[in-house]
PDB file of C-alpha atoms in Angstrom:
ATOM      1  CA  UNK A  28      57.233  91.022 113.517  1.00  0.00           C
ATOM      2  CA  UNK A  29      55.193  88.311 112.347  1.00  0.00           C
ATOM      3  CA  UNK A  30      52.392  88.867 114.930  1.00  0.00           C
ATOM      4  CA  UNK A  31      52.477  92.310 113.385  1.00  0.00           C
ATOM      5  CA  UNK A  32      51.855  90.920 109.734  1.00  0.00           C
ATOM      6  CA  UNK A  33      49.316  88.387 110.619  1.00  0.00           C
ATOM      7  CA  UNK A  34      46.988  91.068 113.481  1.00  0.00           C
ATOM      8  CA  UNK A  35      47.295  93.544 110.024  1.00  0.00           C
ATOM      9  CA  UNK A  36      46.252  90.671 107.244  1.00  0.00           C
ATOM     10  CA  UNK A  37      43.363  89.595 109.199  1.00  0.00           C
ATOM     11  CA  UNK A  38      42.686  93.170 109.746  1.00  0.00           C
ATOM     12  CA  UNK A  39      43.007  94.081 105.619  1.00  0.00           C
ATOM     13  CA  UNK A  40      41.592  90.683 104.745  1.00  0.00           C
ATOM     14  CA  UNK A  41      39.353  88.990 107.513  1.00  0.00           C
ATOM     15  CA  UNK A  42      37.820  86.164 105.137  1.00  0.00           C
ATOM     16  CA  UNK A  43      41.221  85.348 103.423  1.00  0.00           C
ATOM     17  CA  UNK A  44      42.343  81.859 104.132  1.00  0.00           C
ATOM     18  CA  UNK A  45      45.943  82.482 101.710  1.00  0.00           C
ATOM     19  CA  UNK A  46      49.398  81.552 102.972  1.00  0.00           C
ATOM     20  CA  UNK A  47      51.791  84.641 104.460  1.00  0.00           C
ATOM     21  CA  UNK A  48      54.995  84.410 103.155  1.00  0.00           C
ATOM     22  CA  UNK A  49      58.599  86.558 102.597  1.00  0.00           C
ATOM     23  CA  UNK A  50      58.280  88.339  99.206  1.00  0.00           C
ATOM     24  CA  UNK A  51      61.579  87.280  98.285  1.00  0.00           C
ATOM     25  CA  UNK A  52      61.148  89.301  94.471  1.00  0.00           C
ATOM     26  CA  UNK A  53      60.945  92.530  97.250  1.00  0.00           C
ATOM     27  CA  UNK A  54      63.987  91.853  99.551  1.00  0.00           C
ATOM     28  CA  UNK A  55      67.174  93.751  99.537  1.00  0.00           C
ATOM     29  CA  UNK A  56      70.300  93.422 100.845  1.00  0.00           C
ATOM     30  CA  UNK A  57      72.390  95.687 102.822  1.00  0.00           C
ATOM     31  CA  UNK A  58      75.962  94.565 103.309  1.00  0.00           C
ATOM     32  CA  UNK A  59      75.721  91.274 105.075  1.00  0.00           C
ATOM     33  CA  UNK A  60      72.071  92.040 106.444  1.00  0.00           C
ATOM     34  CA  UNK A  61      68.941  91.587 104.870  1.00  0.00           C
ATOM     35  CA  UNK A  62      65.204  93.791 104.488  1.00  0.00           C
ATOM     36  CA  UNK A  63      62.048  91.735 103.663  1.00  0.00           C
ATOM     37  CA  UNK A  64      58.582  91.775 103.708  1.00  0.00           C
ATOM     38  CA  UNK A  65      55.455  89.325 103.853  1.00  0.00           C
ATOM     39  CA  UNK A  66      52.975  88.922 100.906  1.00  0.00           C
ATOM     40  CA  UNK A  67      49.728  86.345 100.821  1.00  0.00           C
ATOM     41  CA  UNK A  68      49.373  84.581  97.957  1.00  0.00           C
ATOM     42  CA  UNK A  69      45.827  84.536  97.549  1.00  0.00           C
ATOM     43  CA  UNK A  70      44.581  88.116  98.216  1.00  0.00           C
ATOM     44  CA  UNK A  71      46.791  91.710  97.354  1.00  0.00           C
ATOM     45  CA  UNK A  72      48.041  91.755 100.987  1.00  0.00           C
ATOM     46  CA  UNK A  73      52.147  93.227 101.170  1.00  0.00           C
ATOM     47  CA  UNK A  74      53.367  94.210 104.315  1.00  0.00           C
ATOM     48  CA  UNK A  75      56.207  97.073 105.328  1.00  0.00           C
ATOM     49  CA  UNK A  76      59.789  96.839 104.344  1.00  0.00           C
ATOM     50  CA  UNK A  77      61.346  95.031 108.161  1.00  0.00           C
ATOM     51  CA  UNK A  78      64.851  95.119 108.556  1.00  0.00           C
ATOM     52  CA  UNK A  79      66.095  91.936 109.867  1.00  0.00           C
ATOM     53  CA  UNK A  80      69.140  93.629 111.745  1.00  0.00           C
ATOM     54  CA  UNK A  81      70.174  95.759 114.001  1.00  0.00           C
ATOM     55  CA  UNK A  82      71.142  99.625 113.887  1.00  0.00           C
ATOM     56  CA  UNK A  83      74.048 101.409 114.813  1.00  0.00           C
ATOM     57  CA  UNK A  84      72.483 104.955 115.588  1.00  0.00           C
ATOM     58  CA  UNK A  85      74.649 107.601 114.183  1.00  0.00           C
ATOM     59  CA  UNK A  86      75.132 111.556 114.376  1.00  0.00           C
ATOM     60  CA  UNK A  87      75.542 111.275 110.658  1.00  0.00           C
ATOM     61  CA  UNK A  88      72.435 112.170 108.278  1.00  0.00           C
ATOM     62  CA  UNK A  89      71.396 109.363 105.846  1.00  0.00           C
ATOM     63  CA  UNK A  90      70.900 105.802 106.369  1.00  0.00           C
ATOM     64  CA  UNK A  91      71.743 103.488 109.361  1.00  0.00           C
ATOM     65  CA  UNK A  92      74.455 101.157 109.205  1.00  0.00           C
ATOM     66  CA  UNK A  93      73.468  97.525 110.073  1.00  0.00           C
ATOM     67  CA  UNK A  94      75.829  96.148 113.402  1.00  0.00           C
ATOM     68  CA  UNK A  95      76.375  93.228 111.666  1.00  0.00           C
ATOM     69  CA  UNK A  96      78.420  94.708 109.242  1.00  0.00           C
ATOM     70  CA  UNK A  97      80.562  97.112 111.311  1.00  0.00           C
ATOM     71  CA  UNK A  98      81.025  93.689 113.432  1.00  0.00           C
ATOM     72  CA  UNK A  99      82.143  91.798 110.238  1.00  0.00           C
ATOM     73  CA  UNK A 100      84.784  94.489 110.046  1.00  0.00           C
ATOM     74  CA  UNK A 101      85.767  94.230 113.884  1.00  0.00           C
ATOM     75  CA  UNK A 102      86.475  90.613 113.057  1.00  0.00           C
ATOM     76  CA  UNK A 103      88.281  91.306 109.672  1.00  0.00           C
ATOM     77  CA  UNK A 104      90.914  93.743 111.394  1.00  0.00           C
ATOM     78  CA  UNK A 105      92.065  90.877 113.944  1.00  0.00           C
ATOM     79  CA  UNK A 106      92.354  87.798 111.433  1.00  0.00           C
ATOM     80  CA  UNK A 107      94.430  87.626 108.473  1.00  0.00           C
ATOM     81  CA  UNK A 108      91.550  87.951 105.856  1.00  0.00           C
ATOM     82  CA  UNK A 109      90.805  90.122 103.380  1.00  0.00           C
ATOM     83  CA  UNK A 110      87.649  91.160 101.511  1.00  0.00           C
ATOM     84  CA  UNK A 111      87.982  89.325  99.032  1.00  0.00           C
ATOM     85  CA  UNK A 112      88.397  86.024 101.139  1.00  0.00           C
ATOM     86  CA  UNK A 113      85.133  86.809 103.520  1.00  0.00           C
ATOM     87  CA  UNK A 114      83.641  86.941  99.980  1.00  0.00           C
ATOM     88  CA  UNK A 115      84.822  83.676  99.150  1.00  0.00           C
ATOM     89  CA  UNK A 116      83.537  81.830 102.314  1.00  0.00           C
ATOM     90  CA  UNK A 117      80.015  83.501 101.985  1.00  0.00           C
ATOM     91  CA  UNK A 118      80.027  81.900  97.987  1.00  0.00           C
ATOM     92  CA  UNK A 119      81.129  78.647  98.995  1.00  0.00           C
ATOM     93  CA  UNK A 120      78.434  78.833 101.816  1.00  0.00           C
ATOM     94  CA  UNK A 121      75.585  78.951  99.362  1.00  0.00           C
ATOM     95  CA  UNK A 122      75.074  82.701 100.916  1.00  0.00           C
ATOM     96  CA  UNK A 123      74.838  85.779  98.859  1.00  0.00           C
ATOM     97  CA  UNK A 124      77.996  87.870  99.318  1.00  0.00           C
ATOM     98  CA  UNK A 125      78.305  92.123 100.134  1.00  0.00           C
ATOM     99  CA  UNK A 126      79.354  93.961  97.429  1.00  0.00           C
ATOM    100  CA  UNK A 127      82.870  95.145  97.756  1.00  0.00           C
ATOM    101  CA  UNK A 128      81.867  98.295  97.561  1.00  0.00           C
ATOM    102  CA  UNK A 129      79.420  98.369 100.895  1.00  0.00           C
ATOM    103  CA  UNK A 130      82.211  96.258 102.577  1.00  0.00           C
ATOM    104  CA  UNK A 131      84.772  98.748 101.864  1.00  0.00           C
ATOM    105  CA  UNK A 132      82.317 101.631 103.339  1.00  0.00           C
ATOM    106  CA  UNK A 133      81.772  99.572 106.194  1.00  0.00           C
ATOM    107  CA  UNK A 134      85.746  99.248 106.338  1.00  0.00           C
ATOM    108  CA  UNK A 135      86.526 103.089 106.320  1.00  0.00           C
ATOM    109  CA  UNK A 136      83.718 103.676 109.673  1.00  0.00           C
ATOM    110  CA  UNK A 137      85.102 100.799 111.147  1.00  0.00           C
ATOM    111  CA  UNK A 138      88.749 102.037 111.027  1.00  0.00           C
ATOM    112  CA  UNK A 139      88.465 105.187 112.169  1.00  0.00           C
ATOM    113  CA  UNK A 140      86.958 104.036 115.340  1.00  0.00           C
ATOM    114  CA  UNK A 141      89.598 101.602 116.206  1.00  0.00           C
ATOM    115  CA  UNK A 142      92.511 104.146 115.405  1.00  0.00           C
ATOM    116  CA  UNK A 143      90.846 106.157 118.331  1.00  0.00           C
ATOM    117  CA  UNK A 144      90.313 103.552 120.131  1.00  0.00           C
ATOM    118  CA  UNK A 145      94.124 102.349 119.585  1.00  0.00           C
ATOM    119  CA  UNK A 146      95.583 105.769 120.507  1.00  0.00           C
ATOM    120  CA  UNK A 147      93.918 105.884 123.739  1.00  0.00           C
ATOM    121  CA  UNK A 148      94.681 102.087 124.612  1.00  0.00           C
ATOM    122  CA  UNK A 149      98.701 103.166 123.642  1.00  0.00           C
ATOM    123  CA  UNK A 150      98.837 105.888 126.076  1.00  0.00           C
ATOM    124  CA  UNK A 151      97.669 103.486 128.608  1.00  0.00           C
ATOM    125  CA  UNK A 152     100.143 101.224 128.516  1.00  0.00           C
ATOM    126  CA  UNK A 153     102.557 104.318 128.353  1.00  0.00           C
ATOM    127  CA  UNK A 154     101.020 104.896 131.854  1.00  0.00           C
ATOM    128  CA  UNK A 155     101.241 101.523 132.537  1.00  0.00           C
ATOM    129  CA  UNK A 156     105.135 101.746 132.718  1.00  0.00           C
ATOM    130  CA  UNK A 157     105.154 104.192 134.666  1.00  0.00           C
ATOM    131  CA  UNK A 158     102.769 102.983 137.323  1.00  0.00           C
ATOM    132  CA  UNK A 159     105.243  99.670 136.974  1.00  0.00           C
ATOM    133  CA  UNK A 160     108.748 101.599 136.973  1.00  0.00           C
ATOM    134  CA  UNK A 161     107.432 103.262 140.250  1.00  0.00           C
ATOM    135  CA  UNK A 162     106.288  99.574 141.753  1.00  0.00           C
ATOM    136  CA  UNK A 163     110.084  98.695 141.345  1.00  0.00           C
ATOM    137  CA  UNK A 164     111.649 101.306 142.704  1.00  0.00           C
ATOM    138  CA  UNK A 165     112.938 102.752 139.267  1.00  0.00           C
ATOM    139  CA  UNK A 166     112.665 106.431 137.342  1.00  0.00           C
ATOM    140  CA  UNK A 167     109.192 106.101 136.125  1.00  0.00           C
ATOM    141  CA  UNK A 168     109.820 108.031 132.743  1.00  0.00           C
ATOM    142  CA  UNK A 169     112.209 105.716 131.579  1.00  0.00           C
ATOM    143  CA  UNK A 170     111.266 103.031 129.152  1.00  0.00           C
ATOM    144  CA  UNK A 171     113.608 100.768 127.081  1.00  0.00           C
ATOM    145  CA  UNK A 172     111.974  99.737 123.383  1.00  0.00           C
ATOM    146  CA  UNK A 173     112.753  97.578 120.430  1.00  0.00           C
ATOM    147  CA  UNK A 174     111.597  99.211 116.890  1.00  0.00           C
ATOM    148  CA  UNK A 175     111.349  97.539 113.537  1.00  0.00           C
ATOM    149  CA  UNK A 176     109.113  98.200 110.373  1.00  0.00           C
ATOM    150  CA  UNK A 177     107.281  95.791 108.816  1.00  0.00           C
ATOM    151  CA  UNK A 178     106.357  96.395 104.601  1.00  0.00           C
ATOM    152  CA  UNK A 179     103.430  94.731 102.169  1.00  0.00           C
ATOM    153  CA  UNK A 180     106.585  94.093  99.910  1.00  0.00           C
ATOM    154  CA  UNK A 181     110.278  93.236 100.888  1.00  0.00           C
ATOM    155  CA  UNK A 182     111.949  96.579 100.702  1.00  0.00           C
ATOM    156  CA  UNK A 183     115.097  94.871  98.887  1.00  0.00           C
ATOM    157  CA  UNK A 184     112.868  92.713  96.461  1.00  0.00           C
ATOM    158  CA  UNK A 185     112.648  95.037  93.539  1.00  0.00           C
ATOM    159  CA  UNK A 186     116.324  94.957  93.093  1.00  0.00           C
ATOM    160  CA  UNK A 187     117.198  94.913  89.497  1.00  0.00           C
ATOM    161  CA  UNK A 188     114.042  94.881  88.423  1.00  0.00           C
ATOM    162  CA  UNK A 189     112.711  98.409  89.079  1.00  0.00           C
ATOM    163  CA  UNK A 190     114.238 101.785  90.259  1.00  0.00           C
ATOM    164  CA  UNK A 191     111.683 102.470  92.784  1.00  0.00           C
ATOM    165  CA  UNK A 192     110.541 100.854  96.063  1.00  0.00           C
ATOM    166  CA  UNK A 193     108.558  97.633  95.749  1.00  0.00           C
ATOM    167  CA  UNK A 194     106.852  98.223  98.878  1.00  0.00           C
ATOM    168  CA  UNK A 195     103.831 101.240  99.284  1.00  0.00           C
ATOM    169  CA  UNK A 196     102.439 100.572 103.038  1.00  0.00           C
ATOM    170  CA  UNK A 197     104.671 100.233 106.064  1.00  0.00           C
ATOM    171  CA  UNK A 198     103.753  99.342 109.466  1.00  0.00           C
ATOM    172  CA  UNK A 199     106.338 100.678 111.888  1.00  0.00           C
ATOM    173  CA  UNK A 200     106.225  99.284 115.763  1.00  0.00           C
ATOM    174  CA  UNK A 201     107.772 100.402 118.906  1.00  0.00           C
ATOM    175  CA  UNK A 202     107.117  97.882 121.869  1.00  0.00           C
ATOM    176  CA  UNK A 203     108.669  98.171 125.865  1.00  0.00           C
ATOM    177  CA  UNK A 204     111.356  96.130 126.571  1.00  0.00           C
ATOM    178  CA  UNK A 205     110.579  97.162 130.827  1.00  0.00           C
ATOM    179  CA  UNK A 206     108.301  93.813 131.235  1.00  0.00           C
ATOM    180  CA  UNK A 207     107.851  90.307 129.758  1.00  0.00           C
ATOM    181  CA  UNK A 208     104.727  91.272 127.402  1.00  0.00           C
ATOM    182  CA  UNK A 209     107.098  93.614 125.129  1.00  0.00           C
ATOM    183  CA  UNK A 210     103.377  95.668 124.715  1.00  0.00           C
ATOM    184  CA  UNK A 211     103.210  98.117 121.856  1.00  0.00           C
ATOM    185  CA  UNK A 212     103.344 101.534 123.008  1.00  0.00           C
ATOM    186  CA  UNK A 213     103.751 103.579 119.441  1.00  0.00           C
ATOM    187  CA  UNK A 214     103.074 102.611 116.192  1.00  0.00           C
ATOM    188  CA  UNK A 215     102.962 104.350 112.914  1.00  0.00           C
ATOM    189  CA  UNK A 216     101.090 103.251 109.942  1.00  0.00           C
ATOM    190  CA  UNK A 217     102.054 104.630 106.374  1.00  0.00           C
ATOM    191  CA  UNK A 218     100.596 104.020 102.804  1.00  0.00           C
ATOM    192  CA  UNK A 219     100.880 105.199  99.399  1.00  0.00           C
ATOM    193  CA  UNK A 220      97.741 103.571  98.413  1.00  0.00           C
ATOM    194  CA  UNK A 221      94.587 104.979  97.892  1.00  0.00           C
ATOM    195  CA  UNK A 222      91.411 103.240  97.242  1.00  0.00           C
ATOM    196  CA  UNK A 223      90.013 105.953  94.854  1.00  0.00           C
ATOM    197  CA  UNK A 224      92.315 105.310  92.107  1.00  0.00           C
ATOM    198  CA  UNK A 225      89.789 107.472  89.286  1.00  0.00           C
ATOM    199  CA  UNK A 226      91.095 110.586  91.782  1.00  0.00           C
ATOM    200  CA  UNK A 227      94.417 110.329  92.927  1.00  0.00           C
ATOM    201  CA  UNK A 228      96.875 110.329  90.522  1.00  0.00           C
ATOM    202  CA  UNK A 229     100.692 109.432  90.838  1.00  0.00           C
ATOM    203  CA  UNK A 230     101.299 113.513  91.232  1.00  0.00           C
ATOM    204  CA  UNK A 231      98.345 114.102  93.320  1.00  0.00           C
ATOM    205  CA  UNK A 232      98.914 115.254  96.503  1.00  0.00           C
ATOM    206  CA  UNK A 233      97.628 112.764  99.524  1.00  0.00           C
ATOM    207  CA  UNK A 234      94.161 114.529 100.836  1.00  0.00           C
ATOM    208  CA  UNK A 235      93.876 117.187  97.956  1.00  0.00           C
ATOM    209  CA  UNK A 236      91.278 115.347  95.797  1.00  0.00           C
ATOM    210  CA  UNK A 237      87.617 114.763  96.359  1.00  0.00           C
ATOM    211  CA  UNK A 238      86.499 112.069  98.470  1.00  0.00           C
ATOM    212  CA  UNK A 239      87.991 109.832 100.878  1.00  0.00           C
ATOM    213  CA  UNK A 240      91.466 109.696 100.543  1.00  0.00           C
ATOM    214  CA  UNK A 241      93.385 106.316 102.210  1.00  0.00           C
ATOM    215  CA  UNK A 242      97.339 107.409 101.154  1.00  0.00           C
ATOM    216  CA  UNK A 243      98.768 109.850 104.440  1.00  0.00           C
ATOM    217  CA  UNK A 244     102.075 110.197 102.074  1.00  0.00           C
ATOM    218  CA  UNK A 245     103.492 111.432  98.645  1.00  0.00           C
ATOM    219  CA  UNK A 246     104.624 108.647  95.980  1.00  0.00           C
ATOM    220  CA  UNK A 247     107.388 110.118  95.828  1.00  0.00           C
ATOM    221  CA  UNK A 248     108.209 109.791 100.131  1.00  0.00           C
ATOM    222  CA  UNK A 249     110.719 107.052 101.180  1.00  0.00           C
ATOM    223  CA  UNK A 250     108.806 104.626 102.688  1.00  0.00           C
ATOM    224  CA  UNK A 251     111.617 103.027 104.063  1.00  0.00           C
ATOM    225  CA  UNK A 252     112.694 106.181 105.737  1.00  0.00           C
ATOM    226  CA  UNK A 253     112.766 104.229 109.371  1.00  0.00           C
ATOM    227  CA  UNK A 254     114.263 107.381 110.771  1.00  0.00           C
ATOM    228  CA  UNK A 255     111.614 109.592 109.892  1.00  0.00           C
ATOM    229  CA  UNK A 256     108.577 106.983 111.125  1.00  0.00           C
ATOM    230  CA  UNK A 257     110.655 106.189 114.311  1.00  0.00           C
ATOM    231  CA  UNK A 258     110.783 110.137 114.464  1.00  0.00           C
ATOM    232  CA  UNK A 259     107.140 110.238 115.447  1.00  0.00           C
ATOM    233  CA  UNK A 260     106.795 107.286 117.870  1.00  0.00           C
ATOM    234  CA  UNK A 261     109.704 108.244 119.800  1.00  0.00           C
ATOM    235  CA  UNK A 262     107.977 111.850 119.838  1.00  0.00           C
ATOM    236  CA  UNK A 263     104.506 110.317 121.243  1.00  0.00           C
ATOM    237  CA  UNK A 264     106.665 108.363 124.379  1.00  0.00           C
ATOM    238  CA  UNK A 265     108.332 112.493 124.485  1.00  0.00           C
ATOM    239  CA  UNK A 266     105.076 113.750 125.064  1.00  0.00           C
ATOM    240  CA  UNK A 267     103.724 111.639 128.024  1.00  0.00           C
ATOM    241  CA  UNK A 268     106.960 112.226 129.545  1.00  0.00           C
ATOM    242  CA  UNK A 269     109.065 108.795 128.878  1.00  0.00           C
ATOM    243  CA  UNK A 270     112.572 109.198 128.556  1.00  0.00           C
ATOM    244  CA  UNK A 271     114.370 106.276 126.427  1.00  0.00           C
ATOM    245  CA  UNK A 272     117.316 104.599 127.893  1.00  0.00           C
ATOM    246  CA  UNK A 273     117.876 101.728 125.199  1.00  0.00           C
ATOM    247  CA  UNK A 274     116.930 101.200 121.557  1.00  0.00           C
ATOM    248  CA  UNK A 275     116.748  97.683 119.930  1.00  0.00           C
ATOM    249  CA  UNK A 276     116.705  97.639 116.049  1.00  0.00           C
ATOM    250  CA  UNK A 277     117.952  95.777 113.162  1.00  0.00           C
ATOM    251  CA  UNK A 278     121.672  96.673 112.013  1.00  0.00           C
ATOM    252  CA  UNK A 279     120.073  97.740 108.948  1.00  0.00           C
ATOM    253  CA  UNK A 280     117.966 100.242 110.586  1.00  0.00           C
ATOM    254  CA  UNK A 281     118.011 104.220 110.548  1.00  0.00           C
ATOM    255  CA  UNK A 282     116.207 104.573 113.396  1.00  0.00           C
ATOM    256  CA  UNK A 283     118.853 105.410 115.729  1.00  0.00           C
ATOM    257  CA  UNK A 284     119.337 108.846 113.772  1.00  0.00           C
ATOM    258  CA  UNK A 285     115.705 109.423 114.612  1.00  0.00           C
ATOM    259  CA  UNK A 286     116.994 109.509 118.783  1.00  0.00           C
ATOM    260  CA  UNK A 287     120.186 111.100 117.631  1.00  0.00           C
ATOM    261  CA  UNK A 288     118.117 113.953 116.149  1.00  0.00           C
ATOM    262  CA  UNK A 289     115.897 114.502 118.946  1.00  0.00           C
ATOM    263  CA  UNK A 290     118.229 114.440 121.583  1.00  0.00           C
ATOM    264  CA  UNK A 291     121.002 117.113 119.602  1.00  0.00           C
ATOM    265  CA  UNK A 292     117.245 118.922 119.339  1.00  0.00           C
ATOM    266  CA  UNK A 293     116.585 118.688 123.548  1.00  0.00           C
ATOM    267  CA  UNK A 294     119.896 118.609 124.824  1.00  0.00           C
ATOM    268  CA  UNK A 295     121.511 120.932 122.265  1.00  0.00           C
ATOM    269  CA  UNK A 296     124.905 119.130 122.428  1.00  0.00           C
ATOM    270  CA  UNK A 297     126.337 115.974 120.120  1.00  0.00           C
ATOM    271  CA  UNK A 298     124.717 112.849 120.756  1.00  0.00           C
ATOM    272  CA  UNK A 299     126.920 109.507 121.537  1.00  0.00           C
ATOM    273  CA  UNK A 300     126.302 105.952 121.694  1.00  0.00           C
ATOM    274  CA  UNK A 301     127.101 104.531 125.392  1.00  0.00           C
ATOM    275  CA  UNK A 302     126.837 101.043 124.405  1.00  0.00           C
ATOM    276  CA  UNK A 303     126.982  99.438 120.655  1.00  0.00           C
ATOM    277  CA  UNK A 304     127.001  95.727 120.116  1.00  0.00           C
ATOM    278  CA  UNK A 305     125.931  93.307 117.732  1.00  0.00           C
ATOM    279  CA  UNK A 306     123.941  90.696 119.106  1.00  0.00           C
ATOM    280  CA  UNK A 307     122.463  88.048 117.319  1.00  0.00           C
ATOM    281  CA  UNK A 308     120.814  90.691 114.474  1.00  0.00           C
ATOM    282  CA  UNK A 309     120.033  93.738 116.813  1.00  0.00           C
ATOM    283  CA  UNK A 310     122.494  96.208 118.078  1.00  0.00           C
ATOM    284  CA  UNK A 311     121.349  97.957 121.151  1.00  0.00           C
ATOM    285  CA  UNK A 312     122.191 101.645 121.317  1.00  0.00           C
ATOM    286  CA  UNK A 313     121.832 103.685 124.228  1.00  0.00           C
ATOM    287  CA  UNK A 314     120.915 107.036 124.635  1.00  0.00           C
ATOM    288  CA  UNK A 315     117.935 109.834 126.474  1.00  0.00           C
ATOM    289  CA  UNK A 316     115.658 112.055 124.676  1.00  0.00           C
TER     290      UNK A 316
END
């Protein structure tokens, strides 16, 4: 780059004897990455616009996202950090923080890849149990889980205080209970929330206005409805043929109605509960879908 600026100086300005610097009045910022370009400060000498990044080449039309910001949001999905504490640490660096809005856009490309990415990583580890169930001599298509949901807010902490439901995102897990790494093999992730606040109004539907819409359910949903998220993980282990034997969740949850459903659905017949027991704050009920 510099080469570049000093071979095109000396061929604008071949007696000039001035000092080539960055043009800082002409840089701009992009995200976490930076454009700039050289000036001399004796003769009229500017340079092109470089970008000092790298670019993620897209199918999309319009302008390249810089990799160091889709990286930044890599990073941001596997610490506990939000936004507005990367912000934070850029200030008390002394370094000129991204808007909120360009990290937010950087955000909704980033997460969309990783869901993929996710989904396809889930139904190999599905496969995984099988390939491991076979190894010890056992049905490959069973798998035994433990499912619990997980909530921004305590479910039970608005008591008193307000008739609706505290909480408005859920994260709802099923892991294996056939090896010592308990892996996730379904998860379901639910949210009332929607980041464009000037569209979506408490009685607008999720995905009806314009623009991106981050809520997949109604404000007026359950979000503690365990049965109905453990509904659709037990339907994804259905689909790549897994057949569950046991089911580990808190006394508290629904989730067993969510098996009891699907197997009345399969089997056509009433669905009963081979083993129930308390132990320690999960009771273990057993049953096939």
């Amino acid at each position: 780059m510099w080469n570049e600026v000093f071979i095109e100086h000396r061929q604008i300005s071949p007696m000039c004897t001035g000092f080539i610097s960055w043009d800082l009045s002409a840089e701009q910022q992009r995200g976490a990455a930076w454009r700039e370009k050289a000036s001399c400060n004796e003769c009229s000498y500017h340079s092109k616009m470089f970008n000092l990044y790298n670019e993620v080449i897209a199918k999309k039309r319009g302008r390249r996202t810089a990799a160091i910001n889709l990286s930044i949001q890599v990073a941001l999905n596997h610490i506990a950090i939000s936004t507005t504490g990367l912000q934070k640490l850029f200030l008390g660096s002394n370094i000129p923080a991204p808007s909120t809005s360009s990290m937010q856009h950087s955000a909704n490309v980033v997460s969309e890849i990783i869901e993929e990415y996710n989904q396809k990583d889930l139904v190999q580890k599905r496969k995984l149990i099988k390939e491991i169930n076979i190894l010890r001599g056992d049905n490959p298509n069973i798998i035994n889980i433990q499912a619990d949901g997980m909530y921004n807010n305590p479910i039970y902490s608005g008591m008193g205080k307000t008739p609706f439901q505290p909480a408005t995102q859920c994260t709802y897990n099923m892991l294996e209970n056939n090896t010592y790494k308990h892996s996730i093999v379904s998860t379901r992730q639910v949210s009332k929330l929607c980041s464009n606040k000037s569209e979506h109004k408490t009685k607008t539907k999720v995905k009806s206005h314009k623009g991106h819409c981050s809520a997949n359910i109604e404000m007026h949903d359950s979000i503690g409805s365990e049965e109905r998220w453990a509904k659709d993980c037990l339907l994804d282990l259905k689909n790549d043929g897994l057949e569950v034997q046991e089911i580990t969740t808190d006394p508290d949850s629904s989730a067993f109605r969510a098996a009891e459903s699907l197997f009345k659905l399969v089997h056509g017949c009433v669905w009963s509960v081979f083993n129930y027991h308390i132990q320690k704050v999960h009771y273990v009920g057993v049953c096939n879908i």
